[in-house]
Amino acid sequence: MEKKEIEALVREVLRTVEQKAEFPAPGGSAAERRENPAALAGTGSFPGILAEGSGGMVQTTMPLSLAVELIQRVEARAAEWGMRVVAAVSDASGRPVAGHAMDGAYMGSFDLALNKAYTAIAFQMPTARLGTLSLPGEGLYGIQQTNQGRIVILGGGELLLWGGVIIGALGVSGGTAKQDTELAAYGRSICEEVVKCL
């Protein structure tokens, strides 16, 4: 098959799927959701956003607009607490979506924030909890030596949920473990509110 034939076939499949509503979600048809991703906000259902990719439509669990808005709110709280942090958001597969370094944040915090988000997704738990489970004598002792060194057992990594479904993770680094843990928990606690505001 030629490329044009494949593209036509994919478009036809997408039209058929839309017509049969195989992706039922509040907020209108798939085309309307692509035009207005915020239509999903407040519906209690966040199956993902369809976005135009170079090879076709791509479904994402963590739209860039949500990641950036969440990071900005975390940064505002960090500033209130006198902190300079790096905040990173990944999607449900652990792929980074956005990362911001506040002015004056530690350079080393960038990788830590990304890896805290990755760790929370990889083990489906806050990094502070994983840290407790990986203490000497505990069942996960040494886990931080796995995954090419990407596992972080310091607090500051949290899962992001929508209606009980994991849509991504937040990693925060720049303060003490306690401060990072509290700031990431704040980000987790406002995630659904942020979705509704988009």
mmCIF file of C-alpha atoms in Angstrom:
data_model
loop_
_atom_site.group_PDB
_atom_site.id
_atom_site.type_symbol
_atom_site.label_atom_id
_atom_site.label_comp_id
_atom_site.label_asym_id
_atom_site.label_seq_id
_atom_site.Cartn_x
_atom_site.Cartn_y
_atom_site.Cartn_z
ATOM 1 C CA MET A 1 0.000 0.000 0.000
ATOM 2 C CA GLU A 2 1.112 3.517 -0.707
ATOM 3 C CA LYS A 3 1.320 6.161 2.006
ATOM 4 C CA LYS A 4 -1.755 8.016 0.685
ATOM 5 C CA GLU A 5 -3.819 4.824 0.767
ATOM 6 C CA ILE A 6 -2.757 4.105 4.357
ATOM 7 C CA GLU A 7 -3.588 7.673 5.437
ATOM 8 C CA ALA A 8 -7.020 7.416 3.784
ATOM 9 C CA LEU A 9 -7.644 4.112 5.528
ATOM 10 C CA VAL A 10 -6.658 5.571 8.923
ATOM 11 C CA ARG A 11 -8.956 8.579 8.374
ATOM 12 C CA GLU A 12 -11.814 6.229 7.520
ATOM 13 C CA VAL A 13 -11.217 4.147 10.641
ATOM 14 C CA LEU A 14 -11.194 7.295 12.787
ATOM 15 C CA ARG A 15 -14.470 8.472 11.204
ATOM 16 C CA THR A 16 -16.045 5.068 11.833
ATOM 17 C CA VAL A 17 -14.881 5.060 15.450
ATOM 18 C CA GLU A 18 -16.318 8.552 15.982
ATOM 19 C CA GLN A 19 -19.636 7.563 14.435
ATOM 20 C CA LYS A 20 -19.897 4.421 16.556
ATOM 21 C CA ALA A 21 -18.773 6.383 19.648
ATOM 22 C CA GLU A 22 -16.248 3.722 20.610
ATOM 23 C CA PHE A 23 -14.532 6.388 22.663
ATOM 24 C CA PRO A 24 -17.549 7.553 24.636
ATOM 25 C CA ALA A 25 -16.732 10.608 26.641
ATOM 26 C CA PRO A 26 -18.614 13.689 27.711
ATOM 27 C CA GLY A 27 -17.677 16.786 25.786
ATOM 28 C CA GLY A 28 -18.886 15.900 22.314
ATOM 29 C CA SER A 29 -17.380 13.973 19.432
ATOM 30 C CA ALA A 30 -13.696 13.172 19.134
ATOM 31 C CA ALA A 31 -13.354 16.057 16.680
ATOM 32 C CA GLU A 32 -14.975 18.451 19.175
ATOM 33 C CA ARG A 33 -12.701 17.174 21.955
ATOM 34 C CA ARG A 34 -9.656 17.799 19.745
ATOM 35 C CA GLU A 35 -10.891 21.329 19.161
ATOM 36 C CA ASN A 36 -11.781 21.900 22.814
ATOM 37 C CA PRO A 37 -9.916 19.545 25.191
ATOM 38 C CA ALA A 38 -11.242 21.520 28.156
ATOM 39 C CA ALA A 39 -14.692 20.112 27.382
ATOM 40 C CA LEU A 40 -13.639 17.071 29.419
ATOM 41 C CA ALA A 41 -13.111 19.152 32.533
ATOM 42 C CA GLY A 42 -15.587 18.577 35.297
ATOM 43 C CA THR A 43 -17.106 15.508 33.657
ATOM 44 C CA GLY A 44 -15.653 12.969 36.059
ATOM 45 C CA SER A 45 -14.150 11.166 33.072
ATOM 46 C CA PHE A 46 -10.696 11.931 31.705
ATOM 47 C CA PRO A 47 -9.958 9.222 29.150
ATOM 48 C CA GLY A 48 -7.330 11.301 27.397
ATOM 49 C CA ILE A 49 -7.044 14.028 24.839
ATOM 50 C CA LEU A 50 -6.698 13.382 21.135
ATOM 51 C CA ALA A 51 -4.026 15.549 19.549
ATOM 52 C CA GLU A 52 -2.832 15.857 15.978
ATOM 53 C CA GLY A 53 0.549 14.157 15.536
ATOM 54 C CA SER A 54 2.720 14.045 12.434
ATOM 55 C CA GLY A 55 1.713 10.414 11.855
ATOM 56 C CA GLY A 56 -1.943 10.710 12.879
ATOM 57 C CA MET A 57 -4.005 11.250 15.989
ATOM 58 C CA VAL A 58 -2.279 10.636 19.336
ATOM 59 C CA GLN A 59 -4.068 10.012 22.614
ATOM 60 C CA THR A 60 -2.412 11.533 25.672
ATOM 61 C CA THR A 61 -3.260 11.274 29.339
ATOM 62 C CA MET A 62 -1.447 14.480 30.272
ATOM 63 C CA PRO A 63 -2.019 17.450 27.990
ATOM 64 C CA LEU A 64 0.716 20.082 28.046
ATOM 65 C CA SER A 65 -1.754 22.759 29.180
ATOM 66 C CA LEU A 66 -2.590 20.740 32.304
ATOM 67 C CA ALA A 67 1.063 20.009 33.089
ATOM 68 C CA VAL A 68 2.093 23.659 32.763
ATOM 69 C CA GLU A 69 -0.844 24.990 34.802
ATOM 70 C CA LEU A 70 -0.156 22.492 37.573
ATOM 71 C CA ILE A 71 3.547 23.384 37.608
ATOM 72 C CA GLN A 72 2.741 27.102 37.774
ATOM 73 C CA ARG A 73 0.507 26.562 40.805
ATOM 74 C CA VAL A 74 3.179 24.477 42.498
ATOM 75 C CA GLU A 75 5.734 27.210 41.778
ATOM 76 C CA ALA A 76 3.425 29.842 43.279
ATOM 77 C CA ARG A 77 3.101 27.767 46.464
ATOM 78 C CA ALA A 78 6.879 27.190 46.528
ATOM 79 C CA ALA A 79 7.445 30.955 46.301
ATOM 80 C CA GLU A 80 5.038 31.482 49.222
ATOM 81 C CA TRP A 81 7.124 28.996 51.231
ATOM 82 C CA GLY A 82 10.383 30.709 50.214
ATOM 83 C CA MET A 83 11.493 27.768 48.078
ATOM 84 C CA ARG A 84 13.173 27.675 44.661
ATOM 85 C CA VAL A 85 12.328 24.356 43.060
ATOM 86 C CA VAL A 86 12.242 22.386 39.877
ATOM 87 C CA ALA A 87 8.852 20.823 39.122
ATOM 88 C CA ALA A 88 8.310 18.200 36.438
ATOM 89 C CA VAL A 89 5.184 16.448 35.187
ATOM 90 C CA SER A 90 5.102 13.182 33.268
ATOM 91 C CA ASP A 91 2.250 11.368 31.567
ATOM 92 C CA ALA A 92 0.904 7.986 32.692
ATOM 93 C CA SER A 93 3.708 6.160 30.869
ATOM 94 C CA GLY A 94 6.417 8.145 32.678
ATOM 95 C CA ARG A 95 7.290 10.274 29.641
ATOM 96 C CA PRO A 96 8.170 13.856 30.660
ATOM 97 C CA VAL A 97 5.616 16.414 29.483
ATOM 98 C CA ALA A 98 6.887 19.606 31.135
ATOM 99 C CA GLY A 99 9.548 20.768 33.547
ATOM 100 C CA HIS A 100 10.276 24.207 34.986
ATOM 101 C CA ALA A 101 13.237 25.387 37.030
ATOM 102 C CA MET A 102 12.524 28.426 39.181
ATOM 103 C CA ASP A 103 15.211 31.107 39.166
ATOM 104 C CA GLY A 104 17.897 30.112 41.648
ATOM 105 C CA ALA A 105 16.881 26.434 41.851
ATOM 106 C CA TYR A 106 19.674 23.908 42.240
ATOM 107 C CA MET A 107 20.954 22.611 38.906
ATOM 108 C CA GLY A 108 20.918 19.050 40.262
ATOM 109 C CA SER A 109 17.230 19.350 41.087
ATOM 110 C CA PHE A 110 16.233 19.106 37.421
ATOM 111 C CA ASP A 111 17.143 15.433 37.027
ATOM 112 C CA LEU A 112 15.809 14.670 40.495
ATOM 113 C CA ALA A 113 12.398 16.190 39.701
ATOM 114 C CA LEU A 114 12.144 14.278 36.408
ATOM 115 C CA ASN A 115 13.170 11.041 38.090
ATOM 116 C CA LYS A 116 10.800 11.537 41.020
ATOM 117 C CA ALA A 117 7.919 11.798 38.541
ATOM 118 C CA TYR A 118 9.223 8.699 36.729
ATOM 119 C CA THR A 119 9.569 6.769 40.003
ATOM 120 C CA ALA A 120 6.042 7.596 41.154
ATOM 121 C CA ILE A 121 4.683 6.228 37.855
ATOM 122 C CA ALA A 122 7.038 3.245 37.707
ATOM 123 C CA PHE A 123 5.947 1.979 41.133
ATOM 124 C CA GLN A 124 2.513 3.624 41.332
ATOM 125 C CA MET A 125 3.161 5.237 44.692
ATOM 126 C CA PRO A 126 4.605 8.413 46.176
ATOM 127 C CA THR A 127 8.391 8.404 46.304
ATOM 128 C CA ALA A 128 8.294 9.036 50.070
ATOM 129 C CA ARG A 129 6.395 5.752 50.518
ATOM 130 C CA LEU A 130 8.906 3.929 48.303
ATOM 131 C CA GLY A 131 11.668 5.429 50.454
ATOM 132 C CA THR A 132 10.143 3.840 53.549
ATOM 133 C CA LEU A 133 9.761 0.483 51.797
ATOM 134 C CA SER A 134 13.400 0.554 50.669
ATOM 135 C CA LEU A 135 15.022 1.096 54.074
ATOM 136 C CA PRO A 136 17.588 -1.520 55.177
ATOM 137 C CA GLY A 137 15.751 -4.662 56.247
ATOM 138 C CA GLU A 138 12.612 -3.799 54.237
ATOM 139 C CA GLY A 139 11.400 -5.752 51.209
ATOM 140 C CA LEU A 140 12.489 -3.190 48.596
ATOM 141 C CA TYR A 141 15.923 -2.428 50.015
ATOM 142 C CA GLY A 142 18.274 -1.484 47.164
ATOM 143 C CA ILE A 143 15.542 -0.684 44.629
ATOM 144 C CA GLN A 144 17.138 2.709 43.963
ATOM 145 C CA GLN A 145 19.986 0.863 42.241
ATOM 146 C CA THR A 146 17.651 -0.392 39.484
ATOM 147 C CA ASN A 147 16.284 1.174 36.293
ATOM 148 C CA GLN A 148 19.617 2.695 35.237
ATOM 149 C CA GLY A 149 19.699 4.789 38.418
ATOM 150 C CA ARG A 150 16.421 6.607 37.671
ATOM 151 C CA ILE A 151 14.690 5.470 40.871
ATOM 152 C CA VAL A 152 14.528 8.188 43.544
ATOM 153 C CA ILE A 153 13.539 7.216 47.072
ATOM 154 C CA LEU A 154 13.402 10.780 48.403
ATOM 155 C CA GLY A 155 10.049 12.465 48.959
ATOM 156 C CA GLY A 156 8.682 14.752 46.270
ATOM 157 C CA GLY A 157 7.166 12.393 43.694
ATOM 158 C CA GLU A 158 3.387 11.979 43.571
ATOM 159 C CA LEU A 159 0.859 10.325 41.282
ATOM 160 C CA LEU A 160 -1.671 12.565 39.558
ATOM 161 C CA LEU A 161 -5.183 11.144 39.404
ATOM 162 C CA TRP A 162 -8.424 12.025 37.661
ATOM 163 C CA GLY A 163 -11.458 10.143 38.930
ATOM 164 C CA GLY A 164 -9.209 7.503 40.475
ATOM 165 C CA VAL A 165 -7.277 6.941 37.226
ATOM 166 C CA ILE A 166 -3.537 7.655 37.015
ATOM 167 C CA ILE A 167 -3.000 10.338 34.359
ATOM 168 C CA GLY A 168 0.574 11.255 35.221
ATOM 169 C CA ALA A 169 2.970 12.152 37.999
ATOM 170 C CA LEU A 170 4.562 15.219 39.555
ATOM 171 C CA GLY A 171 8.161 15.464 40.725
ATOM 172 C CA VAL A 172 9.419 18.335 42.883
ATOM 173 C CA SER A 173 13.006 18.949 43.994
ATOM 174 C CA GLY A 174 14.799 21.859 45.604
ATOM 175 C CA GLY A 175 14.002 21.803 49.310
ATOM 176 C CA THR A 176 14.421 19.290 52.083
ATOM 177 C CA ALA A 177 12.822 15.881 51.595
ATOM 178 C CA LYS A 178 9.994 17.005 53.886
ATOM 179 C CA GLN A 179 9.447 20.256 51.940
ATOM 180 C CA ASP A 180 9.531 18.472 48.575
ATOM 181 C CA THR A 181 7.082 15.860 49.894
ATOM 182 C CA GLU A 182 4.647 18.515 51.146
ATOM 183 C CA LEU A 183 4.873 20.551 47.941
ATOM 184 C CA ALA A 184 4.323 17.525 45.699
ATOM 185 C CA ALA A 185 1.384 16.440 47.890
ATOM 186 C CA TYR A 186 -0.074 19.917 47.408
ATOM 187 C CA GLY A 187 0.261 19.498 43.629
ATOM 188 C CA ARG A 188 -1.450 16.110 43.802
ATOM 189 C CA SER A 189 -4.283 17.545 45.902
ATOM 190 C CA ILE A 190 -5.125 20.280 43.379
ATOM 191 C CA CYS A 191 -4.833 18.205 40.184
ATOM 192 C CA GLU A 192 -8.566 17.638 39.669
ATOM 193 C CA GLU A 193 -9.297 21.272 40.479
ATOM 194 C CA VAL A 194 -6.755 22.364 37.851
ATOM 195 C CA VAL A 195 -8.349 20.087 35.235
ATOM 196 C CA LYS A 196 -11.725 21.708 35.889
ATOM 197 C CA CYS A 197 -10.214 25.188 35.412
ATOM 198 C CA LEU A 198 -8.732 24.474 31.962
#
